[in-house]
Coordinates of C-alpha atoms in Angstrom, one line a residue:
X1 CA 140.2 96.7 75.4
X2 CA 142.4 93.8 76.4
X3 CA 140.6 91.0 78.6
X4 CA 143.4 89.5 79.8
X5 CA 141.5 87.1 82.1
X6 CA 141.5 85.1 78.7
X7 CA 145.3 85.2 78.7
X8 CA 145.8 84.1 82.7
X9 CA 145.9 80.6 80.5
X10 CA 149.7 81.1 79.3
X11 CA 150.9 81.4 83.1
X12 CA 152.4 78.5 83.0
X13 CA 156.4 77.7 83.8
X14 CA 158.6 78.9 80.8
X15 CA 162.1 79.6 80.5
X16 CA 163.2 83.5 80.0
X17 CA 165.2 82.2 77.5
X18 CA 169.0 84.1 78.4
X19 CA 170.1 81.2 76.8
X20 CA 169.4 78.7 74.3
X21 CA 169.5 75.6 75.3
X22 CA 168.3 76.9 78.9
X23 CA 170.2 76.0 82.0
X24 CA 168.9 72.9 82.9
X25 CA 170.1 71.4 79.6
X26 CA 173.7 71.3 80.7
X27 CA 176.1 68.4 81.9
X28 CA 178.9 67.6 83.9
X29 CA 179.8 65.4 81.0
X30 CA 181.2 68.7 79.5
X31 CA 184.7 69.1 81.4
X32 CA 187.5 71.5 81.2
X33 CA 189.0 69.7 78.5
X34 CA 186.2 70.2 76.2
X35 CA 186.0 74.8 77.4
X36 CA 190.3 74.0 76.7
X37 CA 189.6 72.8 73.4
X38 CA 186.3 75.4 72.5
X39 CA 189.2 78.3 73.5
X40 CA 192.2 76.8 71.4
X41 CA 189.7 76.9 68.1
X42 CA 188.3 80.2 68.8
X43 CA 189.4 83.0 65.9
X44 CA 192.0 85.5 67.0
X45 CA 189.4 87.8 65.3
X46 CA 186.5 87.5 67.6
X47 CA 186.0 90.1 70.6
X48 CA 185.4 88.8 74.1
X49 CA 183.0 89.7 76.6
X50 CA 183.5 89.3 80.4
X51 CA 181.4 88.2 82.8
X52 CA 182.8 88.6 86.9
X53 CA 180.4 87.2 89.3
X54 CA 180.7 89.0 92.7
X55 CA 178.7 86.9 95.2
X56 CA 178.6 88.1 98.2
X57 CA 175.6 90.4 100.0
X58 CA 174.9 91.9 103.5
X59 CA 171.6 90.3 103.7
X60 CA 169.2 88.6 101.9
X61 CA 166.7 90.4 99.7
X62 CA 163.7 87.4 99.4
X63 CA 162.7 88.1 95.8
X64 CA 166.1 87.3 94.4
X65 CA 167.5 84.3 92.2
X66 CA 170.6 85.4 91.9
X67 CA 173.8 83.1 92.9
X68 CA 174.6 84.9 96.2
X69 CA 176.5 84.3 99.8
X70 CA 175.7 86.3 102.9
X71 CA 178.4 87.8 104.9
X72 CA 179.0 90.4 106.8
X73 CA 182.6 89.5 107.3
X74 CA 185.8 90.8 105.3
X75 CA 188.4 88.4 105.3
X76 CA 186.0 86.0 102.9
X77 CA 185.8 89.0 100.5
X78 CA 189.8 89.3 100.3
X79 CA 190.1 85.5 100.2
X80 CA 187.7 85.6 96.8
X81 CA 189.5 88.2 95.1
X82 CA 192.6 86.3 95.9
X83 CA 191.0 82.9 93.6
X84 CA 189.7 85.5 91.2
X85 CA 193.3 86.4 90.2
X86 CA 194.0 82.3 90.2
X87 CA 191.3 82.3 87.8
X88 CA 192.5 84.6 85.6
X89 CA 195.9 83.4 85.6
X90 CA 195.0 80.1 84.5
X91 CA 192.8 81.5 82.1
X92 CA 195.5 83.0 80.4
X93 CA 196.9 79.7 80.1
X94 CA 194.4 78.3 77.3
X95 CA 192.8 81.3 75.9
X96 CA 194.3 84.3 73.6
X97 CA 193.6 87.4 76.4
X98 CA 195.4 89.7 74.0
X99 CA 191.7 90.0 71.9
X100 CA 189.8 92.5 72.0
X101 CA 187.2 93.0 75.0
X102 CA 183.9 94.8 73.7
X103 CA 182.0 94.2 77.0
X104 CA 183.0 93.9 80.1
X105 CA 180.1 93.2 83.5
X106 CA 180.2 92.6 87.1
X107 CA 177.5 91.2 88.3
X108 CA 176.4 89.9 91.6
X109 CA 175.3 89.2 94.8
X110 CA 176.3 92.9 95.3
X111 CA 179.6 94.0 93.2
X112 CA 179.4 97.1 95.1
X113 CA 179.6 95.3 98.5
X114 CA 183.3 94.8 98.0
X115 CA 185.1 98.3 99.0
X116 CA 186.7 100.5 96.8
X117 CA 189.8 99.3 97.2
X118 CA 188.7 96.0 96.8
X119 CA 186.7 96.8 93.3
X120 CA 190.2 98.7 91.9
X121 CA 192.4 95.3 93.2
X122 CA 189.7 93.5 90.9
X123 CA 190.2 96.3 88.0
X124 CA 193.2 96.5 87.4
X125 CA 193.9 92.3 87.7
X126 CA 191.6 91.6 85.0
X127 CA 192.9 94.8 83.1
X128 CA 196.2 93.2 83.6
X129 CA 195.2 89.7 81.8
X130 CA 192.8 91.6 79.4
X131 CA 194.5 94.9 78.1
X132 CA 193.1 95.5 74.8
X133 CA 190.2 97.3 75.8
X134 CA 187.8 98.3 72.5
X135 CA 187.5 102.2 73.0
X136 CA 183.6 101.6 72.9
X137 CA 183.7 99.0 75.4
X138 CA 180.5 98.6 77.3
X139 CA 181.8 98.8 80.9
X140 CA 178.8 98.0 83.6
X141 CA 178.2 97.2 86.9
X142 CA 175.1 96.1 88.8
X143 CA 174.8 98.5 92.3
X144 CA 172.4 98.3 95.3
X145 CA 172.3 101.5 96.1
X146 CA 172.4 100.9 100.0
X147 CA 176.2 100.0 99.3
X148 CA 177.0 102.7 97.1
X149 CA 179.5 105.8 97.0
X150 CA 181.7 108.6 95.5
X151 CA 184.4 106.5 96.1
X152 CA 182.7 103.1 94.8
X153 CA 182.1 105.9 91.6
X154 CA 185.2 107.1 91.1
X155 CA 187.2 103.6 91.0
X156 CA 184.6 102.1 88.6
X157 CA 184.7 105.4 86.5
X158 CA 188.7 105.1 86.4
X159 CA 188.2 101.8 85.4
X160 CA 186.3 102.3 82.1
X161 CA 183.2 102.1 83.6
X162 CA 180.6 104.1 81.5
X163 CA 177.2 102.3 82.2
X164 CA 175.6 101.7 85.9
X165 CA 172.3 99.5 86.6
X166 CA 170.7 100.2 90.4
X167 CA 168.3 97.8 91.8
X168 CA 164.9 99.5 93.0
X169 CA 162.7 96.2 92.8
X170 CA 159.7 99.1 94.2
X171 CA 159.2 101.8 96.6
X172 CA 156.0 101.0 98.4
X173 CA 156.6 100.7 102.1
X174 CA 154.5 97.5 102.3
X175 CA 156.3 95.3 99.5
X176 CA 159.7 96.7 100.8
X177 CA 159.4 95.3 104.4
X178 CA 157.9 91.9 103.4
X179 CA 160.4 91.9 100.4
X180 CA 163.6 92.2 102.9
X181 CA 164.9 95.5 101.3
X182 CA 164.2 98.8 103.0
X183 CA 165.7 101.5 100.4
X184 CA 164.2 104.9 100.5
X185 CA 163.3 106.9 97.2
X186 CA 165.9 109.4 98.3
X187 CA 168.6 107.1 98.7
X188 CA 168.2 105.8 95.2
X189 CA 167.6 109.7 93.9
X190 CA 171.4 110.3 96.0
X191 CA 173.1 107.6 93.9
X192 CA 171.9 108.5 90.6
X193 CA 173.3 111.8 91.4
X194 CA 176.6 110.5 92.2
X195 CA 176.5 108.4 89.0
X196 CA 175.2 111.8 86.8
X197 CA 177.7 113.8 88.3
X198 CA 180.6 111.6 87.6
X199 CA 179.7 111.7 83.8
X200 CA 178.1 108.2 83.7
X201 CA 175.2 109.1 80.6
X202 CA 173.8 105.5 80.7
X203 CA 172.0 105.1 83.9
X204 CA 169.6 102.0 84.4
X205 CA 167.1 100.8 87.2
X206 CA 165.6 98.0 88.0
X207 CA 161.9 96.6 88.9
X208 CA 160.0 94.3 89.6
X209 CA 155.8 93.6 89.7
X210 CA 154.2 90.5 90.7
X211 CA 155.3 91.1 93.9
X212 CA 153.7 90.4 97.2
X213 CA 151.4 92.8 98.3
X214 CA 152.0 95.0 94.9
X215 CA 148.7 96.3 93.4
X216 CA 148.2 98.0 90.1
X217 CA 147.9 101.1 91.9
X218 CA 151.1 100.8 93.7
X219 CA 153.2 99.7 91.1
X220 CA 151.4 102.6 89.3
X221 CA 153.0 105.0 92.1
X222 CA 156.3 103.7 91.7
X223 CA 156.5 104.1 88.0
X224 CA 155.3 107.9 88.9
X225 CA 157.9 108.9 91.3
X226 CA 161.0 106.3 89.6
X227 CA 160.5 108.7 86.1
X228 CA 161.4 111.5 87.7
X229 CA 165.1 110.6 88.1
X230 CA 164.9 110.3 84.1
X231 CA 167.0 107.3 84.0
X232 CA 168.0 106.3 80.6
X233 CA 166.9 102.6 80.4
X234 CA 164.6 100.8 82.8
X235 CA 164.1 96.9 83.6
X236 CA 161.1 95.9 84.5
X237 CA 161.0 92.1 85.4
X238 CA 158.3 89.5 86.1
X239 CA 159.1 88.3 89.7
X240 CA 160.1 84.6 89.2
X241 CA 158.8 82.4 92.1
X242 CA 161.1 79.6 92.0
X243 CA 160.6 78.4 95.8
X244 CA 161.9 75.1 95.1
X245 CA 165.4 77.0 94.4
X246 CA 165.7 79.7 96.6
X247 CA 164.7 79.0 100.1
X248 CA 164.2 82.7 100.9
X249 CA 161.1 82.7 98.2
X250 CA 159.2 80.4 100.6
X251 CA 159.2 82.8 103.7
X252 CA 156.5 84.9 101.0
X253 CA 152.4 83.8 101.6
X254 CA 151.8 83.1 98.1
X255 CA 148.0 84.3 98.6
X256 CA 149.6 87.9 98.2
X257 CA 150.9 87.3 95.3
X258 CA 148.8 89.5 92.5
X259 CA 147.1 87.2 89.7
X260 CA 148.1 86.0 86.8
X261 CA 145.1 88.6 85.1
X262 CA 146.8 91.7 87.3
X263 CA 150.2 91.1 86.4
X264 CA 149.0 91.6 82.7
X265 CA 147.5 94.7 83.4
X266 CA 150.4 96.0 85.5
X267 CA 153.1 95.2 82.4
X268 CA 149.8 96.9 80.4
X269 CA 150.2 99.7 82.4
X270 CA 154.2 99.5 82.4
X271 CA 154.7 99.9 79.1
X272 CA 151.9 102.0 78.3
X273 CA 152.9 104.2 81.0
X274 CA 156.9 104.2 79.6
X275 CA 155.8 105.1 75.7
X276 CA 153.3 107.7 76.8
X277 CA 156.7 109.6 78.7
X278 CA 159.2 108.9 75.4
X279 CA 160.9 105.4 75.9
X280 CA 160.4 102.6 73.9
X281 CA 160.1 98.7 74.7
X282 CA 162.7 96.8 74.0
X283 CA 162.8 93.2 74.4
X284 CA 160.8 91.4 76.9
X285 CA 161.5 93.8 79.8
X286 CA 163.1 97.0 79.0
X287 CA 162.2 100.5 78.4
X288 CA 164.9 102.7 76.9
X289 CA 165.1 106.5 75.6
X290 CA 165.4 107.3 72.1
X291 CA 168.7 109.0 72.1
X292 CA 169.9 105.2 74.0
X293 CA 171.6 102.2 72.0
X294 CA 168.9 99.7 72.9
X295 CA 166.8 102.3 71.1
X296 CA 168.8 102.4 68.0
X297 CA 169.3 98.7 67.8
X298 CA 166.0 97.2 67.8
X299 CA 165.3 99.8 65.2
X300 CA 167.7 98.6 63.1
X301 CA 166.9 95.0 64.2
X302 CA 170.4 94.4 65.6
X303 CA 169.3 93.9 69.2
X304 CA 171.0 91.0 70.6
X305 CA 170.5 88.6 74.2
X306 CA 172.6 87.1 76.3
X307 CA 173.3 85.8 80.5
X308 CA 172.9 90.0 81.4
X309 CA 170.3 91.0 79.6
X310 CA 169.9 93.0 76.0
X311 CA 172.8 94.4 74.6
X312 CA 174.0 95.5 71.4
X313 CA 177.6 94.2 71.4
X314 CA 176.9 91.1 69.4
X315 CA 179.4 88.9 67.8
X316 CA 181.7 88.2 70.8
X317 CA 182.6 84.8 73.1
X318 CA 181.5 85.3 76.6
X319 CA 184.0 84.4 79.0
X320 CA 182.7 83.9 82.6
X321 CA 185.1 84.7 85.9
X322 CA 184.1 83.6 89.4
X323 CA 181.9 81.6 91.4
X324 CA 178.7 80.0 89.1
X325 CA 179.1 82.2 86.2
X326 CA 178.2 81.2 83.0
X327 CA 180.3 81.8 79.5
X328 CA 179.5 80.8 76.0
X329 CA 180.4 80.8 72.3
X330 CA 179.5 80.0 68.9
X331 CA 178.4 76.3 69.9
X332 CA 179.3 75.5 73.9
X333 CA 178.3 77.2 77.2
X334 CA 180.3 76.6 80.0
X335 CA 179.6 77.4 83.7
X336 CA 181.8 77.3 86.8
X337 CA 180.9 75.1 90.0
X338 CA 178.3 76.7 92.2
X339 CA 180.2 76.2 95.9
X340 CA 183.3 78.1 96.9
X341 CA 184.5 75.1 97.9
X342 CA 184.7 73.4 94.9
X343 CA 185.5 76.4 92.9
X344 CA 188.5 77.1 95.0
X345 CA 190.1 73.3 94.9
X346 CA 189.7 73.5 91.1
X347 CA 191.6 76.7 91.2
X348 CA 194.2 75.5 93.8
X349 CA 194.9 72.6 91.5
X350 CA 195.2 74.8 88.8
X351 CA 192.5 74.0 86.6
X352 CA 189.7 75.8 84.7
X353 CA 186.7 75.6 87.6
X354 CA 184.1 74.3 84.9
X355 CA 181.4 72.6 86.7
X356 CA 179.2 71.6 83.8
X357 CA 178.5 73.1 80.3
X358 CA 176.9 72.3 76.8
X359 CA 177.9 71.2 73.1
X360 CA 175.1 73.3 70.6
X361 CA 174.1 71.0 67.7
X362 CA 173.7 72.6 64.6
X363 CA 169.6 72.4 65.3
X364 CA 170.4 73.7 68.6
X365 CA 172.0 76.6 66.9
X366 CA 169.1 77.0 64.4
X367 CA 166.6 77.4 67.4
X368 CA 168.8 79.6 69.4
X369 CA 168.8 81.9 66.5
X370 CA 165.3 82.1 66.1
X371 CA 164.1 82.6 70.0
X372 CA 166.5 85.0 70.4
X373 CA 165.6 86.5 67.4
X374 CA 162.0 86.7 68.9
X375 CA 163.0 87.6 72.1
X376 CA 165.3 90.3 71.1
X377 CA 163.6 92.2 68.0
X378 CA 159.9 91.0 68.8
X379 CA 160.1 89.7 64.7
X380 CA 161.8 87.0 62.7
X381 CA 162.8 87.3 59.3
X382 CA 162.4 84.1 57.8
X383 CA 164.3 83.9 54.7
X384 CA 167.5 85.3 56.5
X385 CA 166.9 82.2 58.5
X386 CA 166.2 79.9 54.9
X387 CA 169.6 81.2 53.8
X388 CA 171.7 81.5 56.8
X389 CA 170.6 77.5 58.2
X390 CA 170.3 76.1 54.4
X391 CA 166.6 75.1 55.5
X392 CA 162.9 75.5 54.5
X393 CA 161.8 77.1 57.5
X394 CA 157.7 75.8 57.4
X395 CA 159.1 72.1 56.6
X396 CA 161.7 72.3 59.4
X397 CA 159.4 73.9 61.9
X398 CA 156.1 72.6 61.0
X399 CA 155.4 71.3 64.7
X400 CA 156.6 74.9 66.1
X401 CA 154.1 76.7 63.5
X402 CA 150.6 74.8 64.1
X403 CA 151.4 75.2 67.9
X404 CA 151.8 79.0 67.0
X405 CA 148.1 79.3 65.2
X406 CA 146.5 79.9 68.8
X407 CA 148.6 82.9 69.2
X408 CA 147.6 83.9 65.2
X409 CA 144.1 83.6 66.2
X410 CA 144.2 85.4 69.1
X411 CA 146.0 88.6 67.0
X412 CA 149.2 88.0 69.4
X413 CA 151.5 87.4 66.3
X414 CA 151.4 87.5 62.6
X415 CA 152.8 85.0 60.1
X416 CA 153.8 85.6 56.3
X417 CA 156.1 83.7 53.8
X418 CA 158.3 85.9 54.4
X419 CA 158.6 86.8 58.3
X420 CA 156.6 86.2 62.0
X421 CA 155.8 89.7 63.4
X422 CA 155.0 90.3 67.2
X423 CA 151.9 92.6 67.8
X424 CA 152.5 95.0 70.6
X425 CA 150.3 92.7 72.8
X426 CA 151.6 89.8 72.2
X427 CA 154.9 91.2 73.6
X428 CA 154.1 90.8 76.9
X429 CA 153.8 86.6 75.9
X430 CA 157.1 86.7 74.3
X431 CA 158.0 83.5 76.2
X432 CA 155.2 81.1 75.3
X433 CA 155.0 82.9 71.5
X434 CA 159.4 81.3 71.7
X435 CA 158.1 77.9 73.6
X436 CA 157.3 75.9 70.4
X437 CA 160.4 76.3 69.2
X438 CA 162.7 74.8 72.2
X439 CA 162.9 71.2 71.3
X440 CA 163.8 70.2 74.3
X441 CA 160.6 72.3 76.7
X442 CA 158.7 69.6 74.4
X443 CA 159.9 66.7 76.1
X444 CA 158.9 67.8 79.5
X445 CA 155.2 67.5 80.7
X446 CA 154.1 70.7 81.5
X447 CA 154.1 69.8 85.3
X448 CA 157.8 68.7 85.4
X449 CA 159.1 71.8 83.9
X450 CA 160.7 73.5 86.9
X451 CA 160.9 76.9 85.5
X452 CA 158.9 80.2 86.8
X453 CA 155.6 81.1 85.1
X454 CA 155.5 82.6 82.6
X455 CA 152.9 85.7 83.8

């Protein structure tokens, strides 16, 4: 038996780690000239992976932390697609487009909240930049089902899409009326159907717990009736309360949140729940089917992380279209202003929008490997790292490794000459078990660090 009440002590802010170094690392000291320069050294022999942000929602949903605008009206919609074929066009100017694309994502606000039309006018411009396709290309798209038909289906389907991931969050009454985001089980059951029907075979929803108002038992009732559509992955993410960032987060009484102790036994219950009924944990937050790639991956250790999530397309520079989204390669991120504004008069002038970015150091690279090493395959393979970073790994991380004894002690990890192992419980404090190896979380008193908790 778990007593978790002992581990309420690691809720404290962390990043997720979706990148390495996080976020707040970056710079406006990293201009276009520098993502100009990162494009022209690139190999012709790397695969590219896109990233389109599609901001825009109907309303606001409180939980979210997502880069969004709300609109109901249409002409800012056509106006956006109009700078996202700018963007690409001056793309083309300074990086080879003619390489491969392995993975391809539109994420959002609401992708799906642009028409059909519109979604096809977006298709087939980036197809137009972009044409060499891999025949395996991972093809997704993020939906809320509430804006969500055949004909949303059948353009993404024409365009190569072959992977669909529908927002849920939970379907208790309670939490969807305080959460802003009234969505019927049905609805989401009609959607999948659409998606199954059209011959998309990689189906993923999305949830959430730490809510307000969620209880064990609650959550426990979502899980119950959300299996029943035998979706092939799920998410399942720990709410981040970052009121200090999202405005909408403060209209929630924090008194309803569950505790930190609850939460634990909820992602207890998640997983215990998902591996009882055939899926498997993979990563931090995902449950996928045997028979699915995530599956096969983390088997293999080949699992890899990035801005969307877990994938197994490793290997490739991500390229990030539209407002706010983030790319990155070997040893830069890069991310485009935040404010259509600014975004659009960087267009209009014909520039790359780059609002800031980030220049990895090779210790910068070392650590990124190993957190998202952890993160990813829940293990770390230390004389991979040895040869790979020409180091000795307990010399070079001896700071990071006495930090790590607690988590020994407590049976939360392993540690051998010859590799760290994750213990099934000590996956659900995969964030602090990866903390003592950011260099830079270090530097920040616990009390500054304006991330979300980490439980």
């Amino acid at each position: 038996m778990i007593d978790f009440k002992k581990f309420k002590k690691y809720s404290r802010p962390g990043p997720r780690y979706t990148s390495y170094p996080t976020a707040p690392e970056f710079s406006e000291t990293f201009t276009q000239e520098d993502l100009k320069q990162y494009y022209k050294n690139q190999s012709d022999d790397r695969a590219l992976s896109l990233y389109i942000h599609m901001p825009f929602c109907r309303s606001a949903c409180y939980f979210c932390g997502c880069n969004t605008i709300f609109t109901s009206k249409e002409d800012k919609k056509t106006r956006y697609i109009e700078y996202l074929k700018k963007e690409l066009n001056i793309l083309k100017n300074y990086l080879n487009t003619k390489r491969v694309v392995t993975q391809m994502h539109f994420g959002g606000g609401t992708p799906t909240f642009f028409s059909p039309s519109q979604l096809e006018e977006v298709i087939i411009a980036i197809k137009e930049i972009f044409p060499n396709f891999a025949i395996d290309a991972e093809v997704s798209c993020e939906v809320d089902p509430r804006h969500f038909t055949k004909e949303h289906m059948d353009v993404l389907k024409k365009g190569g899409c072959n992977r669909l991931s529908f927002g849920v969050q939970d379907l208790d009454e309670t939490v969807q009326k305080t959460i802003h985001r009234i969505q019927p089980f049905e609805l989401t059951q009609n959607v999948i159907e659409i998606a199954r029907n059209a011959g998309i075979h990689s189906v993923n929803t999305d949830l959430i717990y730490g809510l307000p108002h969620q209880t064990k038992e609650s959550f426990k009732k979502t899980l119950e009736k959300m299996i029943t559509l035998n979706t092939d992955r799920f998410a399942v993410f720990n709410y981040a309360h970052v009121p200090w960032l999202m405005k909408t987060m403060r209209k929630f009484d924090e008194s309803t949140f569950p505790k930190p102790e609850t939460k634990l036994e909820m992602l207890k219950d998640t997983i215990d729940f998902f591996t009882s009924n055939g899926y498997k944990m993979v990563g931090m937050d995902h449950f996928a089917k045997p028979e699915d790639e995530l599956f096969k991956a983390i088997e293999k250790g080949e699992l890899h992380r990035n801005f969307q999530g877990y994938t197994t397309k490793g290997g490739a520079d991500l390229i990030g279209i539209g407002l706010t989204s983030i790319g990155n390669g070997v040893d830069y991120y890069a991310q485009n202003f935040k404010d259509l504004e600014s975004w659009e008069k960087a267009l209009d002038n014909g520039d790359l929008p780059v609002f800031k970015g980030y220049r990895l150091s090779a210790d910068d690279q070392l650590r990124q490997f190993v957190i998202m090493e952890l993160m990813s395959n829940f293990s770390l393979n230390i004389a991979r790292v040895e040869k790979e970073f020409g180091i000795n790994f307990k010399e070079y991380f001896d700071d990071a490794l006495k930090a790590l004894e607690e988590f020994e002690e407590a049976e939360l990890i392993t540690i051998s000459d010859e590799k760290i192992e994750v213990s099934q419980t000590g996956t659900m404090l995969i964030r602090n078990i990866c903390m003592p190896f950011d260099a830079y979380l270090n530097n920040i008193p616990e009390d500054k660090r304006r991330f979300s908790k980490t439980i």
